[in-house]
mmCIF file of C-alpha atoms in Angstrom:
data_model
loop_
_atom_site.group_PDB
_atom_site.id
_atom_site.type_symbol
_atom_site.label_atom_id
_atom_site.label_comp_id
_atom_site.label_asym_id
_atom_site.label_seq_id
_atom_site.Cartn_x
_atom_site.Cartn_y
_atom_site.Cartn_z
ATOM 1 C CA MET A 1 223.526 256.065 312.734
ATOM 2 C CA THR A 2 222.988 257.592 316.157
ATOM 3 C CA ILE A 3 223.354 261.365 316.390
ATOM 4 C CA VAL A 4 225.088 262.332 319.643
ATOM 5 C CA SER A 5 223.462 265.413 321.148
ATOM 6 C CA PRO A 6 225.868 268.364 321.416
ATOM 7 C CA PHE A 7 223.732 269.998 324.116
ATOM 8 C CA GLN A 8 226.200 269.468 326.967
ATOM 9 C CA ASP A 9 229.042 270.883 324.873
ATOM 10 C CA TRP A 10 226.882 273.852 323.873
ATOM 11 C CA GLU A 11 225.931 274.562 327.477
ATOM 12 C CA ALA A 12 229.534 274.424 328.694
ATOM 13 C CA SER A 13 230.732 276.600 325.809
ATOM 14 C CA PHE A 14 227.911 279.148 326.241
ATOM 15 C CA ASN A 15 228.550 279.423 329.977
ATOM 16 C CA ASP A 16 232.261 279.928 329.350
ATOM 17 C CA ILE A 17 231.613 282.656 326.762
ATOM 18 C CA CYS A 18 229.191 284.523 329.013
ATOM 19 C CA ALA A 19 231.503 284.436 332.022
ATOM 20 C CA LYS A 20 234.586 285.631 330.149
ATOM 21 C CA LEU A 21 232.877 288.384 328.157
ATOM 22 C CA ILE A 22 230.898 289.791 331.068
ATOM 23 C CA ASP A 23 234.120 289.964 333.066
ATOM 24 C CA GLN A 24 235.521 292.379 330.447
ATOM 25 C CA LEU A 25 232.690 294.945 330.618
ATOM 26 C CA ASN A 26 233.211 298.502 331.759
ATOM 27 C CA ASP A 27 230.952 300.024 334.416
ATOM 28 C CA ASP A 28 228.814 301.793 331.779
ATOM 29 C CA GLN A 29 228.263 298.694 329.617
ATOM 30 C CA TYR A 30 225.580 295.988 329.660
ATOM 31 C CA LEU A 31 225.673 292.686 327.800
ATOM 32 C CA VAL A 32 222.830 290.324 326.876
ATOM 33 C CA LEU A 33 223.445 286.949 325.223
ATOM 34 C CA GLU A 34 220.753 284.659 323.822
ATOM 35 C CA LEU A 35 221.149 281.126 322.495
ATOM 36 C CA ARG A 36 218.834 279.336 320.074
ATOM 37 C CA ALA A 37 219.909 275.792 319.234
ATOM 38 C CA GLU A 38 218.481 272.561 317.878
ATOM 39 C CA ASN A 39 219.568 269.026 317.143
ATOM 40 C CA SER A 40 216.761 267.503 315.124
ATOM 41 C CA HIS A 41 215.911 264.753 312.658
ATOM 42 C CA PHE A 42 213.053 265.097 310.185
ATOM 43 C CA VAL A 43 211.403 262.852 307.604
ATOM 44 C CA ARG A 44 208.768 263.801 305.024
ATOM 45 C CA PHE A 45 206.363 261.096 303.852
ATOM 46 C CA ASN A 46 204.128 260.862 300.807
ATOM 47 C CA ASN A 47 201.881 257.883 300.082
ATOM 48 C CA ALA A 48 203.599 255.961 302.904
ATOM 49 C CA ARG A 49 207.025 256.436 301.335
ATOM 50 C CA VAL A 50 210.002 258.512 302.404
ATOM 51 C CA ARG A 51 210.314 261.610 300.218
ATOM 52 C CA GLN A 52 212.892 263.585 302.172
ATOM 53 C CA THR A 53 215.002 263.084 305.265
ATOM 54 C CA GLY A 54 217.663 265.099 307.013
ATOM 55 C CA ILE A 55 219.368 266.182 310.211
ATOM 56 C CA VAL A 56 219.743 269.744 311.508
ATOM 57 C CA ILE A 57 222.397 270.580 314.108
ATOM 58 C CA ASP A 58 222.596 274.313 314.641
ATOM 59 C CA GLY A 59 223.367 276.795 317.417
ATOM 60 C CA GLN A 60 223.182 280.585 317.104
ATOM 61 C CA VAL A 61 224.144 283.191 319.696
ATOM 62 C CA SER A 62 222.766 286.736 319.602
ATOM 63 C CA MET A 63 224.880 289.274 321.498
ATOM 64 C CA LYS A 64 223.592 292.715 322.464
ATOM 65 C CA MET A 65 225.706 295.459 324.038
ATOM 66 C CA ILE A 66 224.245 298.624 325.594
ATOM 67 C CA SER A 67 226.367 301.597 326.588
ATOM 68 C CA ARG A 68 225.544 305.255 327.263
ATOM 69 C CA GLY A 69 222.173 305.153 325.575
ATOM 70 C CA ARG A 70 223.414 303.253 322.524
ATOM 71 C CA ILE A 71 222.827 299.665 321.487
ATOM 72 C CA ALA A 72 224.532 297.288 319.035
ATOM 73 C CA TYR A 73 223.884 293.693 317.986
ATOM 74 C CA VAL A 74 225.789 290.819 316.435
ATOM 75 C CA ASP A 75 225.108 287.096 315.823
ATOM 76 C CA PHE A 76 227.552 284.209 315.584
ATOM 77 C CA PRO A 77 227.337 280.388 315.485
ATOM 78 C CA LEU A 78 227.984 278.171 318.493
ATOM 79 C CA THR A 79 229.861 274.950 317.715
ATOM 80 C CA GLY A 80 230.404 273.454 321.178
ATOM 81 C CA ASP A 81 234.173 273.687 320.797
ATOM 82 C CA LYS A 82 235.175 276.070 323.604
ATOM 83 C CA GLU A 83 238.284 277.435 321.911
ATOM 84 C CA VAL A 84 236.578 278.078 318.587
ATOM 85 C CA ASP A 85 233.475 279.556 320.202
ATOM 86 C CA LEU A 86 235.394 281.821 322.555
ATOM 87 C CA SER A 87 237.529 283.107 319.688
ATOM 88 C CA MET A 88 234.437 284.028 317.629
ATOM 89 C CA ALA A 89 232.672 285.492 320.642
ATOM 90 C CA GLN A 90 235.685 287.609 321.575
ATOM 91 C CA GLU A 91 235.954 288.933 318.030
ATOM 92 C CA CYS A 92 232.268 289.894 318.049
ATOM 93 C CA PHE A 93 232.601 291.469 321.494
ATOM 94 C CA ASN A 94 235.529 293.597 320.328
ATOM 95 C CA TYR A 95 233.531 294.629 317.257
ATOM 96 C CA LEU A 96 230.574 295.768 319.386
ATOM 97 C CA ARG A 97 232.817 297.674 321.774
ATOM 98 C CA ALA A 98 234.413 299.534 318.843
ATOM 99 C CA GLU A 99 231.135 300.064 316.963
ATOM 100 C CA ILE A 100 228.838 301.281 319.732
ATOM 101 C CA PRO A 101 230.424 304.749 320.321
ATOM 102 C CA GLN A 102 229.809 305.543 316.640
ATOM 103 C CA LEU A 103 226.067 304.847 316.773
ATOM 104 C CA PRO A 104 223.392 307.464 317.485
ATOM 105 C CA PRO A 105 221.632 307.339 320.868
ATOM 106 C CA ASP A 106 218.466 305.240 321.020
ATOM 107 C CA PRO A 107 215.759 306.977 323.113
ATOM 108 C CA TYR A 108 213.728 303.763 323.366
ATOM 109 C CA ILE A 109 216.371 301.518 324.953
ATOM 110 C CA VAL A 110 215.160 299.167 327.670
ATOM 111 C CA LEU A 111 218.002 298.279 330.005
ATOM 112 C CA PRO A 112 218.340 294.645 331.105
ATOM 113 C CA SER A 113 217.386 293.642 334.632
ATOM 114 C CA ASP A 114 217.781 290.705 336.976
ATOM 115 C CA LEU A 115 214.342 289.232 337.666
ATOM 116 C CA GLY A 116 215.699 285.881 338.774
ATOM 117 C CA SER A 117 217.119 282.831 337.033
ATOM 118 C CA SER A 118 215.783 279.470 335.932
ATOM 119 C CA TYR A 119 217.145 276.149 334.724
ATOM 120 C CA GLU A 120 214.829 273.596 333.091
ATOM 121 C CA VAL A 121 215.908 270.479 331.201
ATOM 122 C CA TYR A 122 213.397 267.895 329.979
ATOM 123 C CA GLY A 123 214.843 264.695 328.573
ATOM 124 C CA GLY A 124 212.907 262.285 326.407
ATOM 125 C CA ASN A 125 212.880 258.796 324.932
ATOM 126 C CA LEU A 126 213.126 259.510 321.204
ATOM 127 C CA LEU A 127 213.505 257.193 318.235
ATOM 128 C CA ASP A 128 217.028 256.588 317.037
ATOM 129 C CA VAL A 129 217.693 258.152 313.649
ATOM 130 C CA ASP A 130 218.162 254.694 312.111
ATOM 131 C CA GLU A 131 214.949 253.361 313.654
ATOM 132 C CA ALA A 132 212.493 256.167 312.913
ATOM 133 C CA VAL A 133 211.388 255.101 309.425
ATOM 134 C CA ASP A 134 211.139 251.427 310.399
ATOM 135 C CA SER A 135 208.976 252.376 313.392
ATOM 136 C CA ILE A 136 206.527 254.451 311.359
ATOM 137 C CA LEU A 137 206.103 252.909 307.902
ATOM 138 C CA PRO A 138 205.034 249.356 308.886
ATOM 139 C CA VAL A 139 202.137 250.825 310.883
ATOM 140 C CA VAL A 140 200.784 252.783 307.911
ATOM 141 C CA GLN A 141 201.209 250.205 305.150
ATOM 142 C CA GLY A 142 198.182 250.089 302.870
ATOM 143 C CA LEU A 143 197.362 253.744 303.563
ATOM 144 C CA ASP A 144 198.093 256.935 301.669
ATOM 145 C CA PHE A 145 200.042 258.359 304.606
ATOM 146 C CA THR A 146 201.375 261.866 303.944
ATOM 147 C CA GLY A 147 203.039 264.119 306.498
ATOM 148 C CA LEU A 148 206.081 265.085 308.516
ATOM 149 C CA TYR A 149 207.976 263.458 311.366
ATOM 150 C CA ALA A 150 210.371 265.605 313.389
ATOM 151 C CA SER A 151 212.301 264.687 316.511
ATOM 152 C CA GLY A 152 215.131 266.079 318.581
ATOM 153 C CA GLY A 153 216.122 268.669 321.130
ATOM 154 C CA LEU A 154 215.744 272.434 321.413
ATOM 155 C CA ILE A 155 217.572 274.970 323.570
ATOM 156 C CA ARG A 156 216.590 278.512 324.483
ATOM 157 C CA ALA A 157 218.856 280.472 326.827
ATOM 158 C CA ASN A 158 219.175 284.096 327.941
ATOM 159 C CA TYR A 159 221.979 285.477 330.129
ATOM 160 C CA ASN A 160 222.768 289.088 330.983
ATOM 161 C CA SER A 161 225.549 290.958 332.750
ATOM 162 C CA LEU A 162 223.357 291.724 335.785
ATOM 163 C CA GLY A 163 223.312 288.044 336.720
ATOM 164 C CA GLN A 164 220.055 286.820 335.218
ATOM 165 C CA LYS A 165 220.323 283.355 333.662
ATOM 166 C CA HIS A 166 217.577 281.377 331.971
ATOM 167 C CA TRP A 167 218.294 277.968 330.434
ATOM 168 C CA PHE A 168 215.606 275.780 328.846
ATOM 169 C CA ALA A 169 216.226 272.530 326.959
ATOM 170 C CA THR A 170 213.772 269.857 325.919
ATOM 171 C CA ASP A 171 213.515 266.712 323.807
ATOM 172 C CA SER A 172 210.341 266.253 321.803
ATOM 173 C CA PHE A 173 208.860 264.717 318.668
ATOM 174 C CA PHE A 174 205.761 265.023 316.528
ATOM 175 C CA VAL A 175 204.168 263.244 313.589
ATOM 176 C CA ASP A 176 201.771 265.507 311.680
ATOM 177 C CA TYR A 177 200.006 263.555 308.959
ATOM 178 C CA SER A 178 196.989 263.060 306.725
ATOM 179 C CA LEU A 179 195.411 259.777 305.628
ATOM 180 C CA ILE A 180 193.880 260.101 302.158
ATOM 181 C CA ASN A 181 191.370 257.756 300.544
ATOM 182 C CA ASP A 182 190.741 256.981 296.857
ATOM 183 C CA ARG A 183 188.240 259.853 296.592
ATOM 184 C CA ASP A 184 190.835 262.409 297.704
ATOM 185 C CA LYS A 185 189.189 262.853 301.093
ATOM 186 C CA ALA A 186 191.524 263.044 304.065
ATOM 187 C CA ILE A 187 191.673 262.534 307.805
ATOM 188 C CA LYS A 188 194.069 264.812 309.686
ATOM 189 C CA GLY A 189 196.009 263.364 312.622
ATOM 190 C CA SER A 190 198.977 264.000 314.881
ATOM 191 C CA TYR A 191 201.029 262.258 317.533
ATOM 192 C CA SER A 192 203.518 264.103 319.722
ATOM 193 C CA GLY A 193 205.307 264.027 323.045
ATOM 194 C CA ARG A 194 208.698 263.427 324.638
ATOM 195 C CA ASP A 195 208.550 259.624 324.954
ATOM 196 C CA TRP A 196 207.879 257.628 321.798
ATOM 197 C CA ASP A 197 205.522 254.671 322.263
ATOM 198 C CA ASP A 198 205.088 252.266 319.323
ATOM 199 C CA GLU A 199 201.826 250.892 320.726
ATOM 200 C CA LEU A 200 200.312 254.339 321.260
ATOM 201 C CA PHE A 201 201.284 255.462 317.752
ATOM 202 C CA GLY A 202 199.647 252.324 316.356
ATOM 203 C CA LYS A 203 196.425 253.127 318.245
ATOM 204 C CA HIS A 204 196.411 256.631 316.780
ATOM 205 C CA ILE A 205 196.671 255.250 313.256
ATOM 206 C CA GLU A 206 193.988 252.610 313.840
ATOM 207 C CA GLN A 207 191.562 255.231 315.132
ATOM 208 C CA GLU A 208 192.183 257.398 312.080
ATOM 209 C CA ARG A 209 191.872 254.365 309.806
ATOM 210 C CA VAL A 210 188.315 253.791 311.108
ATOM 211 C CA LEU A 211 187.418 257.435 310.497
ATOM 212 C CA LEU A 212 188.897 257.235 306.998
ATOM 213 C CA GLN A 213 186.591 254.320 306.169
ATOM 214 C CA ARG A 214 183.607 256.476 307.080
ATOM 215 C CA LEU A 215 184.583 258.885 304.347
ATOM 216 C CA ASP A 216 183.833 256.121 301.839
ATOM 217 C CA LEU A 217 180.116 256.234 302.723
ATOM 218 C CA PRO A 218 177.792 257.602 300.024
ATOM 219 C CA ILE A 219 177.756 261.378 299.744
ATOM 220 C CA ARG A 220 174.515 263.028 300.821
ATOM 221 C CA GLU A 221 173.885 266.440 299.349
ATOM 222 C CA ILE A 222 172.926 269.013 301.981
ATOM 223 C CA LEU A 223 170.502 271.596 300.626
ATOM 224 C CA PRO A 224 170.521 275.169 301.984
ATOM 225 C CA ASP A 225 168.792 275.382 305.370
ATOM 226 C CA SER A 226 169.616 275.781 309.072
ATOM 227 C CA TYR A 227 171.587 272.880 310.562
ATOM 228 C CA ARG A 228 173.507 272.177 313.718
ATOM 229 C CA THR A 229 177.125 271.446 312.812
ATOM 230 C CA TYR A 230 179.830 269.641 314.780
ATOM 231 C CA LEU A 231 183.440 270.758 314.354
ATOM 232 C CA ALA A 232 186.126 268.396 315.646
ATOM 233 C CA PRO A 233 188.711 269.899 318.030
ATOM 234 C CA ALA A 234 191.327 269.864 315.264
ATOM 235 C CA ALA A 235 188.969 271.871 313.018
ATOM 236 C CA VAL A 236 188.362 274.454 315.746
ATOM 237 C CA ALA A 237 192.122 274.741 316.274
ATOM 238 C CA ASP A 238 192.615 275.392 312.547
ATOM 239 C CA LEU A 239 189.942 278.101 312.607
ATOM 240 C CA LEU A 240 191.501 279.832 315.600
ATOM 241 C CA HIS A 241 194.904 279.632 313.934
ATOM 242 C CA MET A 242 193.482 281.292 310.818
ATOM 243 C CA PHE A 243 191.849 284.111 312.789
ATOM 244 C CA SER A 244 195.112 284.728 314.665
ATOM 245 C CA TRP A 245 196.854 285.748 311.414
ATOM 246 C CA GLY A 246 195.553 289.282 311.905
ATOM 247 C CA ALA A 247 193.912 289.327 308.476
ATOM 248 C CA MET A 248 191.896 287.051 306.191
ATOM 249 C CA GLY A 249 192.081 286.689 302.440
ATOM 250 C CA GLU A 250 189.555 285.373 299.935
ATOM 251 C CA ALA A 251 191.349 282.013 299.744
ATOM 252 C CA SER A 252 191.094 281.576 303.550
#
């Protein structure tokens, strides 16, 4: 099964909503609309077997209205069907217009501005939904391969009534995995990008397979002393990620 990307429909529908709602604003009203959307396929693996698979197709619009020192918000889904989307958007717009005079003033409001617009779209060469499992599992046969594969497109957009428009869409994929040996020792690996390459993925796995074999060497006990220690880039990244939490617990 091939999932047809709804991105073009979403873009056309979002543009139509923004144009028609902004045209209805009074002189003392501002409108900001943000879109977060994804069309993705994911597969979870355990011991080189599929444990879970699914598809997520979702678009959400956040609408913010500012008027006379007051601000109101509402969210609604974006389907890509112009008539359906415009009907929902109009209903939410009418709700905000009726609700905002009843709200207390917000002394911390930051009014929108027009700092320029941008439009960036990055296409990719991703695995077909029907081909993903068959492209991954044969490469990892004989290994305890555990991890997550995710692939698809993401959209982030921000328009406001002063004319600023930002649209960003990209295709991407990643495979985040661990290879585990019989002694419950693991090698962490990942492969990501916008263009899937079977040969390059195979090279990643072969490199990790060699490292995994090294974990089968006899264990040498290290007694307390001063030693120079090498941390792989992935280990340093994990440490930095932990410190960026803002706090550390005993388990960390």
